[in-house]
Amino acid sequence: LLEKEAPETCKAFLSRMPIEGRVIHARWSGESVWFPMDPLGIDVPAENQTCHPSRGDLLYYPGGVSEKELLIPYGSAIFSSKVGMLQGNHFACVTEGLDKLPEMGRKVLWEGAQRIRMEKE
């Protein structure tokens, strides 16, 4: 977690753990999957925003021109939607199993939505 850079986003995610659902391929954002977040009601300000995440950088889009979502890049990505580029709160990084993300991305791309569970260790 990037608690110094995105404290409100980290706090909101931690308060809702575990988070479960399905990820689908992010067709506008390159090698990424996304998780719809509207049902969780996470309302946070813009903080530590980027549209150029690296593999394993978790971005939370707090809503606006598109729905709230969590972006999980598994390779080259630029965070976008059908209306253009988006800025997401970079609040966490995958540090273990980073080498497995491309396999996960390919599975979502070719086999469809996949289950995901995010929890605090």
PDB file of N, CA and C in Angstrom, residues 56-121:
ATOM      1  N   GLY A  56       1.411  -4.215 -12.311  1.00  0.00           N
ATOM      2  CA  GLY A  56       1.225  -4.399 -10.877  1.00  0.00           C
ATOM      3  C   GLY A  56       0.845  -3.153 -10.100  1.00  0.00           C
ATOM      4  N   ASP A  57       0.808  -1.973 -10.751  1.00  0.00           N
ATOM      5  CA  ASP A  57       0.365  -0.752 -10.064  1.00  0.00           C
ATOM      6  C   ASP A  57      -1.159  -0.750 -10.019  1.00  0.00           C
ATOM      7  N   LEU A  58      -1.731  -0.690  -8.836  1.00  0.00           N
ATOM      8  CA  LEU A  58      -3.186  -0.670  -8.705  1.00  0.00           C
ATOM      9  C   LEU A  58      -3.670   0.771  -8.731  1.00  0.00           C
ATOM     10  N   LEU A  59      -4.602   1.055  -9.656  1.00  0.00           N
ATOM     11  CA  LEU A  59      -5.177   2.387  -9.780  1.00  0.00           C
ATOM     12  C   LEU A  59      -6.660   2.327  -9.468  1.00  0.00           C
ATOM     13  N   TYR A  60      -7.111   3.268  -8.656  1.00  0.00           N
ATOM     14  CA  TYR A  60      -8.535   3.397  -8.377  1.00  0.00           C
ATOM     15  C   TYR A  60      -9.039   4.664  -9.051  1.00  0.00           C
ATOM     16  N   TYR A  61     -10.030   4.500  -9.913  1.00  0.00           N
ATOM     17  CA  TYR A  61     -10.662   5.656 -10.540  1.00  0.00           C
ATOM     18  C   TYR A  61     -11.903   6.002  -9.734  1.00  0.00           C
ATOM     19  N   PRO A  62     -11.924   7.190  -9.088  1.00  0.00           N
ATOM     20  CA  PRO A  62     -13.029   7.529  -8.192  1.00  0.00           C
ATOM     21  C   PRO A  62     -14.304   8.007  -8.867  1.00  0.00           C
ATOM     22  N   GLY A  63     -14.393   7.862 -10.172  1.00  0.00           N
ATOM     23  CA  GLY A  63     -15.611   8.225 -10.881  1.00  0.00           C
ATOM     24  C   GLY A  63     -15.513   9.597 -11.525  1.00  0.00           C
ATOM     25  N   GLY A  64     -16.492   9.878 -12.349  1.00  0.00           N
ATOM     26  CA  GLY A  64     -16.521  11.136 -13.085  1.00  0.00           C
ATOM     27  C   GLY A  64     -17.046  10.883 -14.480  1.00  0.00           C
ATOM     28  N   VAL A  65     -16.147  10.871 -15.476  1.00  0.00           N
ATOM     29  CA  VAL A  65     -16.577  10.637 -16.852  1.00  0.00           C
ATOM     30  C   VAL A  65     -16.822   9.160 -17.129  1.00  0.00           C
ATOM     31  N   SER A  66     -16.411   8.298 -16.243  1.00  0.00           N
ATOM     32  CA  SER A  66     -16.615   6.860 -16.363  1.00  0.00           C
ATOM     33  C   SER A  66     -16.996   6.335 -14.984  1.00  0.00           C
ATOM     34  N   GLU A  67     -17.370   5.072 -14.912  1.00  0.00           N
ATOM     35  CA  GLU A  67     -17.742   4.521 -13.610  1.00  0.00           C
ATOM     36  C   GLU A  67     -16.512   4.289 -12.733  1.00  0.00           C
ATOM     37  N   LYS A  68     -16.751   4.133 -11.434  1.00  0.00           N
ATOM     38  CA  LYS A  68     -15.662   3.837 -10.505  1.00  0.00           C
ATOM     39  C   LYS A  68     -15.100   2.461 -10.830  1.00  0.00           C
ATOM     40  N   GLU A  69     -13.777   2.368 -10.811  1.00  0.00           N
ATOM     41  CA  GLU A  69     -13.170   1.082 -11.141  1.00  0.00           C
ATOM     42  C   GLU A  69     -11.776   0.960 -10.551  1.00  0.00           C
ATOM     43  N   LEU A  70     -11.329  -0.286 -10.462  1.00  0.00           N
ATOM     44  CA  LEU A  70      -9.969  -0.615 -10.074  1.00  0.00           C
ATOM     45  C   LEU A  70      -9.280  -1.169 -11.310  1.00  0.00           C
ATOM     46  N   LEU A  71      -8.156  -0.587 -11.696  1.00  0.00           N
ATOM     47  CA  LEU A  71      -7.387  -1.047 -12.843  1.00  0.00           C
ATOM     48  C   LEU A  71      -6.178  -1.819 -12.345  1.00  0.00           C
ATOM     49  N   ILE A  72      -5.954  -2.998 -12.926  1.00  0.00           N
ATOM     50  CA  ILE A  72      -4.809  -3.843 -12.582  1.00  0.00           C
ATOM     51  C   ILE A  72      -4.032  -4.129 -13.865  1.00  0.00           C
ATOM     52  N   PRO A  73      -2.952  -3.379 -14.130  1.00  0.00           N
ATOM     53  CA  PRO A  73      -2.162  -3.629 -15.331  1.00  0.00           C
ATOM     54  C   PRO A  73      -1.321  -4.896 -15.189  1.00  0.00           C
ATOM     55  N   TYR A  74      -1.291  -5.690 -16.253  1.00  0.00           N
ATOM     56  CA  TYR A  74      -0.442  -6.885 -16.258  1.00  0.00           C
ATOM     57  C   TYR A  74       0.696  -6.747 -17.256  1.00  0.00           C
ATOM     58  N   GLY A  75       0.770  -5.623 -17.924  1.00  0.00           N
ATOM     59  CA  GLY A  75       1.819  -5.337 -18.907  1.00  0.00           C
ATOM     60  C   GLY A  75       1.768  -3.864 -19.256  1.00  0.00           C
ATOM     61  N   SER A  76       2.003  -3.527 -20.520  1.00  0.00           N
ATOM     62  CA  SER A  76       1.981  -2.132 -20.975  1.00  0.00           C
ATOM     63  C   SER A  76       0.555  -1.595 -20.919  1.00  0.00           C
ATOM     64  N   ALA A  77       0.405  -0.432 -20.296  1.00  0.00           N
ATOM     65  CA  ALA A  77      -0.936   0.119 -20.130  1.00  0.00           C
ATOM     66  C   ALA A  77      -0.915   1.645 -20.123  1.00  0.00           C
ATOM     67  N   ILE A  78      -2.004   2.210 -20.617  1.00  0.00           N
ATOM     68  CA  ILE A  78      -2.323   3.624 -20.471  1.00  0.00           C
ATOM     69  C   ILE A  78      -3.790   3.646 -20.072  1.00  0.00           C
ATOM     70  N   PHE A  79      -4.091   4.198 -18.914  1.00  0.00           N
ATOM     71  CA  PHE A  79      -5.442   4.162 -18.369  1.00  0.00           C
ATOM     72  C   PHE A  79      -6.363   5.052 -19.206  1.00  0.00           C
ATOM     73  N   SER A  80      -7.354   4.419 -19.841  1.00  0.00           N
ATOM     74  CA  SER A  80      -8.268   5.141 -20.732  1.00  0.00           C
ATOM     75  C   SER A  80      -9.677   4.574 -20.657  1.00  0.00           C
ATOM     76  N   SER A  81     -10.584   5.330 -21.235  1.00  0.00           N
ATOM     77  CA  SER A  81     -11.966   4.884 -21.398  1.00  0.00           C
ATOM     78  C   SER A  81     -12.403   5.279 -22.800  1.00  0.00           C
ATOM     79  N   LYS A  82     -13.639   5.003 -23.146  1.00  0.00           N
ATOM     80  CA  LYS A  82     -14.109   5.355 -24.484  1.00  0.00           C
ATOM     81  C   LYS A  82     -14.162   6.862 -24.690  1.00  0.00           C
ATOM     82  N   VAL A  83     -14.093   7.650 -23.615  1.00  0.00           N
ATOM     83  CA  VAL A  83     -14.096   9.106 -23.745  1.00  0.00           C
ATOM     84  C   VAL A  83     -12.696   9.710 -23.639  1.00  0.00           C
ATOM     85  N   GLY A  84     -11.678   8.864 -23.489  1.00  0.00           N
ATOM     86  CA  GLY A  84     -10.306   9.367 -23.437  1.00  0.00           C
ATOM     87  C   GLY A  84      -9.555   8.881 -22.208  1.00  0.00           C
ATOM     88  N   MET A  85      -8.382   9.489 -21.988  1.00  0.00           N
ATOM     89  CA  MET A  85      -7.530   9.064 -20.881  1.00  0.00           C
ATOM     90  C   MET A  85      -8.157   9.396 -19.527  1.00  0.00           C
ATOM     91  N   LEU A  86      -7.872   8.530 -18.554  1.00  0.00           N
ATOM     92  CA  LEU A  86      -8.352   8.710 -17.187  1.00  0.00           C
ATOM     93  C   LEU A  86      -7.164   8.814 -16.240  1.00  0.00           C
ATOM     94  N   GLN A  87      -7.346   9.520 -15.153  1.00  0.00           N
ATOM     95  CA  GLN A  87      -6.353   9.593 -14.085  1.00  0.00           C
ATOM     96  C   GLN A  87      -6.853   8.730 -12.930  1.00  0.00           C
ATOM     97  N   GLY A  88      -6.053   7.764 -12.508  1.00  0.00           N
ATOM     98  CA  GLY A  88      -6.437   6.900 -11.396  1.00  0.00           C
ATOM     99  C   GLY A  88      -5.529   7.122 -10.205  1.00  0.00           C
ATOM    100  N   ASN A  89      -6.076   6.924  -9.009  1.00  0.00           N
ATOM    101  CA  ASN A  89      -5.292   7.026  -7.779  1.00  0.00           C
ATOM    102  C   ASN A  89      -4.384   5.806  -7.672  1.00  0.00           C
ATOM    103  N   HIS A  90      -3.088   6.011  -7.772  1.00  0.00           N
ATOM    104  CA  HIS A  90      -2.132   4.911  -7.601  1.00  0.00           C
ATOM    105  C   HIS A  90      -1.945   4.727  -6.102  1.00  0.00           C
ATOM    106  N   PHE A  91      -2.549   3.653  -5.565  1.00  0.00           N
ATOM    107  CA  PHE A  91      -2.574   3.470  -4.123  1.00  0.00           C
ATOM    108  C   PHE A  91      -1.868   2.203  -3.638  1.00  0.00           C
ATOM    109  N   ALA A  92      -1.514   1.310  -4.539  1.00  0.00           N
ATOM    110  CA  ALA A  92      -0.869   0.063  -4.113  1.00  0.00           C
ATOM    111  C   ALA A  92      -0.108  -0.549  -5.283  1.00  0.00           C
ATOM    112  N   CYS A  93       0.808  -1.464  -4.950  1.00  0.00           N
ATOM    113  CA  CYS A  93       1.589  -2.184  -5.959  1.00  0.00           C
ATOM    114  C   CYS A  93       1.614  -3.665  -5.605  1.00  0.00           C
ATOM    115  N   VAL A  94       1.450  -4.493  -6.612  1.00  0.00           N
ATOM    116  CA  VAL A  94       1.622  -5.927  -6.424  1.00  0.00           C
ATOM    117  C   VAL A  94       3.119  -6.169  -6.253  1.00  0.00           C
ATOM    118  N   THR A  95       3.506  -6.851  -5.163  1.00  0.00           N
ATOM    119  CA  THR A  95       4.928  -7.089  -4.911  1.00  0.00           C
ATOM    120  C   THR A  95       5.277  -8.570  -4.938  1.00  0.00           C
ATOM    121  N   GLU A  96       4.296  -9.425  -4.739  1.00  0.00           N
ATOM    122  CA  GLU A  96       4.527 -10.869  -4.804  1.00  0.00           C
ATOM    123  C   GLU A  96       3.711 -11.442  -5.958  1.00  0.00           C
ATOM    124  N   GLY A  97       4.326 -12.318  -6.734  1.00  0.00           N
ATOM    125  CA  GLY A  97       3.630 -12.930  -7.853  1.00  0.00           C
ATOM    126  C   GLY A  97       3.497 -12.008  -9.054  1.00  0.00           C
ATOM    127  N   LEU A  98       4.292 -10.946  -9.099  1.00  0.00           N
ATOM    128  CA  LEU A  98       4.237 -10.000 -10.210  1.00  0.00           C
ATOM    129  C   LEU A  98       4.446 -10.699 -11.553  1.00  0.00           C
ATOM    130  N   ASP A  99       5.287 -11.730 -11.550  1.00  0.00           N
ATOM    131  CA  ASP A  99       5.564 -12.479 -12.782  1.00  0.00           C
ATOM    132  C   ASP A  99       4.359 -13.291 -13.260  1.00  0.00           C
ATOM    133  N   LYS A 100       3.350 -13.469 -12.399  1.00  0.00           N
ATOM    134  CA  LYS A 100       2.159 -14.234 -12.778  1.00  0.00           C
ATOM    135  C   LYS A 100       1.052 -13.359 -13.372  1.00  0.00           C
ATOM    136  N   LEU A 101       1.217 -12.043 -13.289  1.00  0.00           N
ATOM    137  CA  LEU A 101       0.174 -11.154 -13.806  1.00  0.00           C
ATOM    138  C   LEU A 101      -0.071 -11.316 -15.312  1.00  0.00           C
ATOM    139  N   PRO A 102       0.984 -11.440 -16.157  1.00  0.00           N
ATOM    140  CA  PRO A 102       0.692 -11.630 -17.585  1.00  0.00           C
ATOM    141  C   PRO A 102      -0.156 -12.874 -17.871  1.00  0.00           C
ATOM    142  N   GLU A 103       0.086 -13.943 -17.150  1.00  0.00           N
ATOM    143  CA  GLU A 103      -0.712 -15.165 -17.313  1.00  0.00           C
ATOM    144  C   GLU A 103      -2.170 -14.901 -16.941  1.00  0.00           C
ATOM    145  N   MET A 104      -2.383 -14.170 -15.833  1.00  0.00           N
ATOM    146  CA  MET A 104      -3.729 -13.817 -15.404  1.00  0.00           C
ATOM    147  C   MET A 104      -4.412 -12.971 -16.471  1.00  0.00           C
ATOM    148  N   GLY A 105      -3.694 -11.985 -17.017  1.00  0.00           N
ATOM    149  CA  GLY A 105      -4.262 -11.116 -18.047  1.00  0.00           C
ATOM    150  C   GLY A 105      -4.670 -11.878 -19.290  1.00  0.00           C
ATOM    151  N   ARG A 106      -3.806 -12.794 -19.736  1.00  0.00           N
ATOM    152  CA  ARG A 106      -4.136 -13.594 -20.918  1.00  0.00           C
ATOM    153  C   ARG A 106      -5.363 -14.470 -20.662  1.00  0.00           C
ATOM    154  N   LYS A 107      -5.486 -14.982 -19.452  1.00  0.00           N
ATOM    155  CA  LYS A 107      -6.642 -15.825 -19.117  1.00  0.00           C
ATOM    156  C   LYS A 107      -7.934 -15.005 -19.176  1.00  0.00           C
ATOM    157  N   VAL A 108      -7.894 -13.800 -18.637  1.00  0.00           N
ATOM    158  CA  VAL A 108      -9.080 -12.935 -18.695  1.00  0.00           C
ATOM    159  C   VAL A 108      -9.401 -12.574 -20.144  1.00  0.00           C
ATOM    160  N   LEU A 109      -8.372 -12.261 -20.927  1.00  0.00           N
ATOM    161  CA  LEU A 109      -8.578 -11.880 -22.321  1.00  0.00           C
ATOM    162  C   LEU A 109      -9.225 -13.002 -23.119  1.00  0.00           C
ATOM    163  N   TRP A 110      -8.745 -14.232 -22.965  1.00  0.00           N
ATOM    164  CA  TRP A 110      -9.192 -15.335 -23.812  1.00  0.00           C
ATOM    165  C   TRP A 110     -10.300 -16.194 -23.207  1.00  0.00           C
ATOM    166  N   GLU A 111     -10.462 -16.157 -21.881  1.00  0.00           N
ATOM    167  CA  GLU A 111     -11.488 -16.993 -21.257  1.00  0.00           C
ATOM    168  C   GLU A 111     -12.607 -16.192 -20.603  1.00  0.00           C
ATOM    169  N   GLY A 112     -12.469 -14.876 -20.545  1.00  0.00           N
ATOM    170  CA  GLY A 112     -13.518 -14.038 -19.972  1.00  0.00           C
ATOM    171  C   GLY A 112     -13.294 -13.722 -18.503  1.00  0.00           C
ATOM    172  N   ALA A 113     -14.314 -13.162 -17.882  1.00  0.00           N
ATOM    173  CA  ALA A 113     -14.252 -12.690 -16.495  1.00  0.00           C
ATOM    174  C   ALA A 113     -13.721 -13.771 -15.557  1.00  0.00           C
ATOM    175  N   GLN A 114     -12.885 -13.330 -14.625  1.00  0.00           N
ATOM    176  CA  GLN A 114     -12.284 -14.239 -13.648  1.00  0.00           C
ATOM    177  C   GLN A 114     -12.511 -13.702 -12.233  1.00  0.00           C
ATOM    178  N   ARG A 115     -12.658 -14.626 -11.302  1.00  0.00           N
ATOM    179  CA  ARG A 115     -12.852 -14.250  -9.898  1.00  0.00           C
ATOM    180  C   ARG A 115     -11.578 -13.637  -9.323  1.00  0.00           C
ATOM    181  N   ILE A 116     -11.790 -12.671  -8.424  1.00  0.00           N
ATOM    182  CA  ILE A 116     -10.683 -12.025  -7.725  1.00  0.00           C
ATOM    183  C   ILE A 116     -11.086 -11.814  -6.276  1.00  0.00           C
ATOM    184  N   ARG A 117     -10.122 -11.889  -5.418  1.00  0.00           N
ATOM    185  CA  ARG A 117     -10.346 -11.608  -3.991  1.00  0.00           C
ATOM    186  C   ARG A 117      -9.156 -10.802  -3.504  1.00  0.00           C
ATOM    187  N   MET A 118      -9.431  -9.661  -2.915  1.00  0.00           N
ATOM    188  CA  MET A 118      -8.399  -8.814  -2.331  1.00  0.00           C
ATOM    189  C   MET A 118      -8.621  -8.782  -0.829  1.00  0.00           C
ATOM    190  N   GLU A 119      -7.553  -9.087  -0.104  1.00  0.00           N
ATOM    191  CA  GLU A 119      -7.678  -9.095   1.346  1.00  0.00           C
ATOM    192  C   GLU A 119      -6.385  -8.623   1.979  1.00  0.00           C
ATOM    193  N   LYS A 120      -6.523  -8.159   3.188  1.00  0.00           N
ATOM    194  CA  LYS A 120      -5.364  -7.707   3.948  1.00  0.00           C
ATOM    195  C   LYS A 120      -4.717  -8.895   4.612  1.00  0.00           C
ATOM    196  N   GLU A 121      -3.391  -8.973   4.505  1.00  0.00           N
ATOM    197  CA  GLU A 121      -2.676 -10.079   5.155  1.00  0.00           C
ATOM    198  C   GLU A 121      -2.513  -9.829   6.632  1.00  0.00           C
TER     199      GLU A 121
END
